[in-house]
Amino acid sequence: MAQSNRRLAMQAWLLILLTSSLLISVSSLLLDRVAHLPLPPQWRLSPDGTLAVLLVSVGLLALLSHQSRWRRLAGGLMIVLGGYSLGHDLLAPGTDDGLSWLTGQPRLGRVPALLVVIMGTSCFFSPASGGTRRGYRLIGWTSIILGVATLAYPLITQTPPVSVAGLTSMGSLFCLLLGAALLIIAHQRTYPTLPLPRSAIIVGVLGVTVSIMIWLASSWVQYNARLTAADTLVNNVADGMEQRIESRVKQVERLTERWMALRGEGRSAVRELQEVEMRTFMRDEPSLLAIVHLGDDSQVRWRVGREPANLLWMMDQLTGPATLGWLRQQNVFHLPISWRFPDPERSSHGLLAVTLDGGQTTMLAAIDLAEIIQLQRHLDTSGFTITYTSNDQTWGTLAAKSSHGALIPRAFASREVTLPGGPTFTITALDGPLSLSSLPGALPVIFGLMGLVFSYQLIMSRALIAFRNQQATALQLNEQRFRSLFTHNPDAVFAHHRDGTYESLNPVTEAIVGLSESDLLGKHFRSVVCEPACSNQDVERTEIAFNRAINGLPSSYTMRFVREGASQDLEVTMVPIVVDGEVSGVFGIAKDITDRVAAEERLLILERSLEASGNGAMIIDVRTEEKQVVYVNHAFTRITGYPEQEVIGHAPLLLSGAETDTEDTKQIQAAIQHGTSLTTTVRTYRRDGSPFWNQLFMSPVKDANQQVSHFICIINDISERKEQESQLAYQATHDVLTGLGNRALFSDRLAHDVELAARNGQTLAVLFVDLDEFKPINDTLGHNVGDQLLISVAEKLQQGLRVSDTLARLGGDEFVLLLPDLSHPDEAEEVAGRLLEALNKPHRINEHELHVSASIGIAVNRAGLDEPERLLQHADMAMYKAKQQGRNTYQMYTDDLDSKLSQRVTLRSELQEAIEHGHLPALPAPAEPRRRCRRTRGVGSLVPPDQGLYLASDVYSHCGRDRSDHSAEPLGNAAGLQRCPTIGRTRPVKRTHGSQPLAPPVSPPQLPQHVAQCTERDAPCT
C-alpha cells in the first residue's frame, strides 16, 4: 500500500510539473505580446527559452499519452531549435548581436541549446526499452545538477543572478522541474504513462491552472498598485520641485527689486548692504551658487559667488556665444524670467535670468537644482528611486530609503516639468519588481506554491477516492464472482472450519451426498466420508489431505463414493483458506470423474492393444506446424530401431532417406494437408541406416469439432515380400542361369530400339548366336557342366559390349544380341568376328577344358520393316545359313533366304496334308540321293497327288537339317508303313521303277530307329 501511495505521489507531482511548465511557457509567450509581467529579469524566460520549454513539455506529455507521432514531432522541433542556436554559436560566434531570427530576442545559450538537442533526440527512441530509460535518467540528473549549480552560483559568489551558463533563474528552475519529471518517467518499469484516474488528472490540471492564475493575478494587483503609487509620488515630487524653484525665483526677484530701489543711495552703503544680504541669502539657500548683476549694456556691474569656482564657471558661461544670444533673446522678447542649462557636464546647474525695468537691469543667478533635490531626501518614496533628467542626462537622483533589490529598475511613472523660458526636465519613478525576500514580493510566489500544494492534495484525494471506489467495486465484483463460482460450479465445492465441520457447500455437493446444506452444516466430514459409502483407504486419504491443507499444503486424491447402490469416482482437491496469513479453514472441490475413469480404462485397453500389435503404430499431431509425433508402440521401435524418446516430439521425417521417393513424400504431405486416408508403399530407413519397404496405412483422426487433429500411421515391414516380388519381376525378364535378359526383355528392347532407329534414321543389327555341338557336351559331361559352360559363354559374350547393347538368352544354347545406333552395317560383322574369337578360346569348367564354337546370323534393319520380330527371324535364318556353311562362322541375312523359307513352309504344309490323306506313293529314288543324304542306303521319292515329282532328298534338305529338327518325322512314319511290315499293318509292297528298288522315305533322325526295328523283326531295310 505504501509503495502504491508513493507511486501515486510521484505521478501527481509529475502531472503538476508538466502542467506548470506548459502553462508558464504558454503564458510567457502570450504575456510578452500584450504586457510585461512584473518579474525580475532572473525570473523571466527569453522567447526562445519559452518555446524550448513548451516543446519539451509537449514532448513529455505526448510520451505519457502514447502519442508517438506528436512525441517525434516535438523532438524534431527541439532538435531544430537547439541545433540552430548551438550551430550559430559554434560556427559564427560574435558575428551578430546574438538575436534569434525567429523571435528577434536573444538566442538560447550553448548549454540550454545542447540540453534541448539531447532531449529532442531522446524523443525518437522507444521509452519502453531499458536503454532509453537509462538515457532519461542520465538527462534528468544532468538537468537537476545544472539547475542546482546555476541557482547556487550567485548565492555563493555574491554576483547578480542575471544569467549563469546561459540560464536565468527561471531557466534553472525549469531544468530542475523537467529533470525531476524525467527521473519520475525513467523510474517506471513499463511504458511510461499517467495511471492516475481521469478525475484526478482533471482536478490536477484545474488546480495548477488556478494556482498559476492566482500567482499572475496577485502579481498584476501588486503591479497596478505600484503604478498608482509611483504616479502619485512623481506628481508630488514634481509639484514640490516646482514650488521650490518658484520660491527661488521669487527670492531672486525680490532681491533684484530691493537692489533696484537702492540705486539712489550711496554706492558704498549699497555695496555693503548687498554683500551682507548676499552672504545671508547664500547661507539660507545652498542651491544658489553665484549672482551677477548686468547693466543695460550687458556689462557686469557686480558679482558674487559661493565659491570662486562657482563664480568662475558662471563668468565662463557669460562669455559663451550661446549664453549671450540667450540673454539678447530675453531682452528682445521682454521675458522677465528665463532658464538655461548651458553645461551638459553639469546638467543640474542652471542659469536664472530676471529682467527688470524693461530690460535695463538683469539679475543672473546660477542655481544648482541638485541641491534643491537634496532638500527632498527625507521624502518617503515607497521604495521607488526618483530621477531627474534633461536632454537624456540624469542630473539628480532621489534614492529610496529601503531598496527592493531591483537589479534593473524600470520606469513606473514619469512627469515633465517645464521651466520658464522653455527648458524641461523629467521626473521619473524607477523600481524593479518586489524582491522575493520581502513579504510583498514573496506573497505571489507563496500563493502559487500553496495552490500547487493544494492541487497535489486534490490530485491525491481524487486518485485515492477513485482507487478506493475501484477497489470497492472490484471487491463486490470478486465477491459476486466467487459466489457464482461457488454456487454454479459443476463440481462439488464445500468449505470446512479448522475443526473439520462443514461451513458451506454448493448444490452439487448436496446432490452427491444426498443431504441438504442445513443437514450438513456444523457436522464433521467423517459423518459423510465413512464406511460403507467409502472404503477404509479413501477415508484415510481424506484425513491425510485435510491435515495437509490445515498445514497450508494443498493436495489431491481420488476416491469412490457409493450411495444407494450407485458408485461415483471423485477427484477431490483440498486447499487451505488463508486469511491474513493464517489458515482459517479448508476448501474442498470434488469433481465427478466417473466417465473419465471409464474413458481412461478404454484408452488403456486401446493402448495395450496397440502395444500388442505386430504392426508399428505412430500417431502424429497435425495441429502444429512441425507435425510432431506424440505416440509410437513397441512394434514401431522393433521395426525401425528408434526408441520412443527419440521419436516423441519430433517430425516423422527421420524415417526418410536417400532412396525415399520424393513423390511418396509429397503424397503423404498431401494426405495430411487434405485430411484424407492413404495407403502406400514407401522406402524408409531404420535407425542404423538400413532401408526397408514400409507398407504405410494413414488415417485421419478428428476431434469433437470434426477437425482433423491427428493422424494414425500403421507401419508394416514388407521388405521380404518386396524382395520376392522383385525376384519374380527379375525372373520374368531375365534368364535365371546366366542373368541375361530373356525373350520378353529382348522383345521390349527390340521394339523400342527399332522404333527409335526408324525415327532417327539409325542402323540397328540383331545377332543370333547358336552354339555348335553343345548337345554332345551336355549329354556326355552332364547338365551341370553344360550350365557352367553356358554361364562362361554368356560372360565372354558380354565382354566389350556397349551400355546400349542388349544381350539375351532365348533358351538352350541360343543367344541374341541387339546392337543399336550403328554407323555402318559392317560394324555388326566386326562384332560377330570378335564374339567368335572370344568363344573359340577354351572354357575352363571345373577340371574340364572345353572348346566350343558358334554360328551367328546377322540381320540389319532396312526400310519397310514394320515388325521388329521379323528382324529376329531374319537373324535366325542367317544363323542356320551359317550352320550349313560349316559352323563357327557368321552369315548376313539376304532376301533369298526369305524366299527359300517361304518355299519350305509351303512344301511342309502340302506334305502334311498328303500324309493326312494317304496320298504319298513311293517312286524309285534315283542314284543322286546317295550323294545328298549319306545316312541312308537308299532313298525313295515322294509324289503328292497334285504335284510333280519330288526327290526325298529335297524334302529332307528342307525338313530335317540336323538331329534337333523333327519336322520330317511324320513323313518318315508315313512312308515306313508301306516299306517295313513290322511297323505297319499293311503288307509290304515291292515295286520297281527301272533298275532301282523303291525305298520308303525315312528322315535322317529316324534312320537309326528305323534300322533297329527292321533288324529285330528280320524285316528288310533298304
PDB file of C-alpha atoms in Angstrom, residues 842-949:
ATOM      1  CA  PRO A 842      38.995 -72.562 -74.172  1.00  0.00           C
ATOM      2  CA  HIS A 843      36.453 -72.599 -71.357  1.00  0.00           C
ATOM      3  CA  ARG A 844      37.705 -73.911 -68.030  1.00  0.00           C
ATOM      4  CA  ILE A 845      34.844 -75.710 -66.321  1.00  0.00           C
ATOM      5  CA  ASN A 846      35.998 -77.488 -63.162  1.00  0.00           C
ATOM      6  CA  GLU A 847      38.675 -79.931 -64.337  1.00  0.00           C
ATOM      7  CA  HIS A 848      37.461 -79.787 -67.932  1.00  0.00           C
ATOM      8  CA  GLU A 849      38.864 -77.568 -70.636  1.00  0.00           C
ATOM      9  CA  LEU A 850      36.164 -77.258 -73.226  1.00  0.00           C
ATOM     10  CA  HIS A 851      36.157 -75.805 -76.708  1.00  0.00           C
ATOM     11  CA  VAL A 852      33.026 -74.615 -78.313  1.00  0.00           C
ATOM     12  CA  SER A 853      32.177 -72.565 -81.385  1.00  0.00           C
ATOM     13  CA  ALA A 854      29.059 -70.798 -82.554  1.00  0.00           C
ATOM     14  CA  SER A 855      27.147 -69.932 -85.662  1.00  0.00           C
ATOM     15  CA  ILE A 856      25.982 -66.328 -85.852  1.00  0.00           C
ATOM     16  CA  GLY A 857      23.275 -64.896 -88.022  1.00  0.00           C
ATOM     17  CA  ILE A 858      23.178 -61.143 -88.591  1.00  0.00           C
ATOM     18  CA  ALA A 859      20.143 -59.130 -89.595  1.00  0.00           C
ATOM     19  CA  VAL A 860      20.224 -55.363 -90.140  1.00  0.00           C
ATOM     20  CA  ASN A 861      17.153 -53.164 -90.188  1.00  0.00           C
ATOM     21  CA  ARG A 862      16.068 -51.895 -93.538  1.00  0.00           C
ATOM     22  CA  ALA A 863      13.322 -49.747 -94.943  1.00  0.00           C
ATOM     23  CA  GLY A 864       9.839 -51.216 -94.880  1.00  0.00           C
ATOM     24  CA  LEU A 865      10.416 -53.387 -91.823  1.00  0.00           C
ATOM     25  CA  ASP A 866       7.231 -52.887 -89.809  1.00  0.00           C
ATOM     26  CA  GLU A 867       7.504 -55.833 -87.383  1.00  0.00           C
ATOM     27  CA  PRO A 868      10.548 -55.935 -85.068  1.00  0.00           C
ATOM     28  CA  GLU A 869      10.169 -59.714 -84.640  1.00  0.00           C
ATOM     29  CA  ARG A 870      10.858 -60.122 -88.364  1.00  0.00           C
ATOM     30  CA  LEU A 871      14.349 -58.843 -87.677  1.00  0.00           C
ATOM     31  CA  LEU A 872      14.851 -61.685 -85.166  1.00  0.00           C
ATOM     32  CA  GLN A 873      13.537 -64.211 -87.720  1.00  0.00           C
ATOM     33  CA  HIS A 874      15.965 -62.900 -90.319  1.00  0.00           C
ATOM     34  CA  ALA A 875      18.843 -63.289 -87.895  1.00  0.00           C
ATOM     35  CA  ASP A 876      17.623 -66.851 -87.179  1.00  0.00           C
ATOM     36  CA  MET A 877      17.623 -67.684 -90.897  1.00  0.00           C
ATOM     37  CA  ALA A 878      21.081 -66.210 -91.303  1.00  0.00           C
ATOM     38  CA  MET A 879      22.282 -68.315 -88.345  1.00  0.00           C
ATOM     39  CA  TYR A 880      21.056 -71.545 -89.987  1.00  0.00           C
ATOM     40  CA  LYS A 881      22.718 -70.442 -93.173  1.00  0.00           C
ATOM     41  CA  ALA A 882      25.961 -70.139 -91.206  1.00  0.00           C
ATOM     42  CA  LYS A 883      25.495 -73.653 -89.856  1.00  0.00           C
ATOM     43  CA  GLN A 884      25.003 -75.014 -93.388  1.00  0.00           C
ATOM     44  CA  GLN A 885      28.242 -73.315 -94.326  1.00  0.00           C
ATOM     45  CA  GLY A 886      30.168 -75.366 -91.805  1.00  0.00           C
ATOM     46  CA  ARG A 887      29.573 -73.678 -88.453  1.00  0.00           C
ATOM     47  CA  ASN A 888      31.945 -71.356 -86.474  1.00  0.00           C
ATOM     48  CA  THR A 889      31.137 -68.512 -88.793  1.00  0.00           C
ATOM     49  CA  TYR A 890      28.634 -65.729 -89.259  1.00  0.00           C
ATOM     50  CA  GLN A 891      26.271 -65.006 -92.082  1.00  0.00           C
ATOM     51  CA  MET A 892      24.429 -61.816 -93.066  1.00  0.00           C
ATOM     52  CA  TYR A 893      20.762 -62.139 -93.884  1.00  0.00           C
ATOM     53  CA  THR A 894      19.835 -61.839 -97.593  1.00  0.00           C
ATOM     54  CA  ASP A 895      16.470 -61.768 -99.343  1.00  0.00           C
ATOM     55  CA  ASP A 896      16.915 -65.225-100.998  1.00  0.00           C
ATOM     56  CA  LEU A 897      16.865 -66.805 -97.535  1.00  0.00           C
ATOM     57  CA  ASP A 898      13.405 -65.397 -97.060  1.00  0.00           C
ATOM     58  CA  SER A 899      12.171 -66.895-100.386  1.00  0.00           C
ATOM     59  CA  LYS A 900      13.584 -70.338 -99.534  1.00  0.00           C
ATOM     60  CA  LEU A 901      11.899 -70.156 -96.158  1.00  0.00           C
ATOM     61  CA  SER A 902       8.579 -69.420 -97.812  1.00  0.00           C
ATOM     62  CA  GLN A 903       9.069 -72.367-100.189  1.00  0.00           C
ATOM     63  CA  ARG A 904       9.903 -74.703 -97.313  1.00  0.00           C
ATOM     64  CA  VAL A 905       6.840 -73.637 -95.341  1.00  0.00           C
ATOM     65  CA  THR A 906       4.616 -74.246 -98.379  1.00  0.00           C
ATOM     66  CA  LEU A 907       6.130 -77.677 -99.013  1.00  0.00           C
ATOM     67  CA  ARG A 908       5.716 -78.716 -95.406  1.00  0.00           C
ATOM     68  CA  SER A 909       2.069 -77.733 -95.422  1.00  0.00           C
ATOM     69  CA  GLU A 910       1.420 -79.724 -98.589  1.00  0.00           C
ATOM     70  CA  LEU A 911       3.313 -82.763 -97.335  1.00  0.00           C
ATOM     71  CA  GLN A 912       1.375 -82.704 -94.070  1.00  0.00           C
ATOM     72  CA  GLU A 913      -1.866 -82.625 -95.978  1.00  0.00           C
ATOM     73  CA  ALA A 914      -0.697 -85.543 -98.164  1.00  0.00           C
ATOM     74  CA  ILE A 915       0.201 -87.575 -95.069  1.00  0.00           C
ATOM     75  CA  GLU A 916      -3.209 -86.992 -93.545  1.00  0.00           C
ATOM     76  CA  HIS A 917      -4.961 -88.194 -96.744  1.00  0.00           C
ATOM     77  CA  GLY A 918      -2.519 -91.048 -97.633  1.00  0.00           C
ATOM     78  CA  HIS A 919      -1.520 -89.562-100.959  1.00  0.00           C
ATOM     79  CA  LEU A 920       2.189 -90.427-100.809  1.00  0.00           C
ATOM     80  CA  PRO A 921       3.038 -93.112-103.447  1.00  0.00           C
ATOM     81  CA  ALA A 922       6.673 -94.086-103.362  1.00  0.00           C
ATOM     82  CA  LEU A 923       8.737 -93.922-106.550  1.00  0.00           C
ATOM     83  CA  PRO A 924      12.151 -95.290-107.160  1.00  0.00           C
ATOM     84  CA  ALA A 925      14.768 -92.954-105.988  1.00  0.00           C
ATOM     85  CA  PRO A 926      17.483 -92.003-108.358  1.00  0.00           C
ATOM     86  CA  ALA A 927      21.080 -92.596-107.581  1.00  0.00           C
ATOM     87  CA  GLU A 928      21.743 -88.951-106.700  1.00  0.00           C
ATOM     88  CA  PRO A 929      20.189 -89.152-103.222  1.00  0.00           C
ATOM     89  CA  ARG A 930      23.012 -91.346-102.057  1.00  0.00           C
ATOM     90  CA  ARG A 931      25.243 -88.405-102.600  1.00  0.00           C
ATOM     91  CA  ARG A 932      22.884 -85.985-100.882  1.00  0.00           C
ATOM     92  CA  CYS A 933      21.944 -87.992 -97.839  1.00  0.00           C
ATOM     93  CA  ARG A 934      24.820 -90.083 -96.634  1.00  0.00           C
ATOM     94  CA  ARG A 935      22.905 -91.522 -93.748  1.00  0.00           C
ATOM     95  CA  THR A 936      20.568 -93.595 -95.963  1.00  0.00           C
ATOM     96  CA  ARG A 937      21.396 -96.503 -98.176  1.00  0.00           C
ATOM     97  CA  GLY A 938      18.521 -95.843-100.482  1.00  0.00           C
ATOM     98  CA  VAL A 939      16.040 -93.047-100.578  1.00  0.00           C
ATOM     99  CA  GLY A 940      12.780 -93.099-102.444  1.00  0.00           C
ATOM    100  CA  SER A 941      10.638 -90.350-103.867  1.00  0.00           C
ATOM    101  CA  LEU A 942       7.506 -88.789-102.617  1.00  0.00           C
ATOM    102  CA  VAL A 943       4.784 -87.942-105.057  1.00  0.00           C
ATOM    103  CA  PRO A 944       1.953 -85.812-103.753  1.00  0.00           C
ATOM    104  CA  PRO A 945      -1.190 -86.365-105.808  1.00  0.00           C
ATOM    105  CA  ASP A 946      -1.398 -82.872-107.268  1.00  0.00           C
ATOM    106  CA  GLN A 947       2.308 -82.153-107.663  1.00  0.00           C
ATOM    107  CA  GLY A 948       5.072 -83.262-109.827  1.00  0.00           C
ATOM    108  CA  LEU A 949       7.939 -85.486-108.820  1.00  0.00           C
TER     109      LEU A 949
END
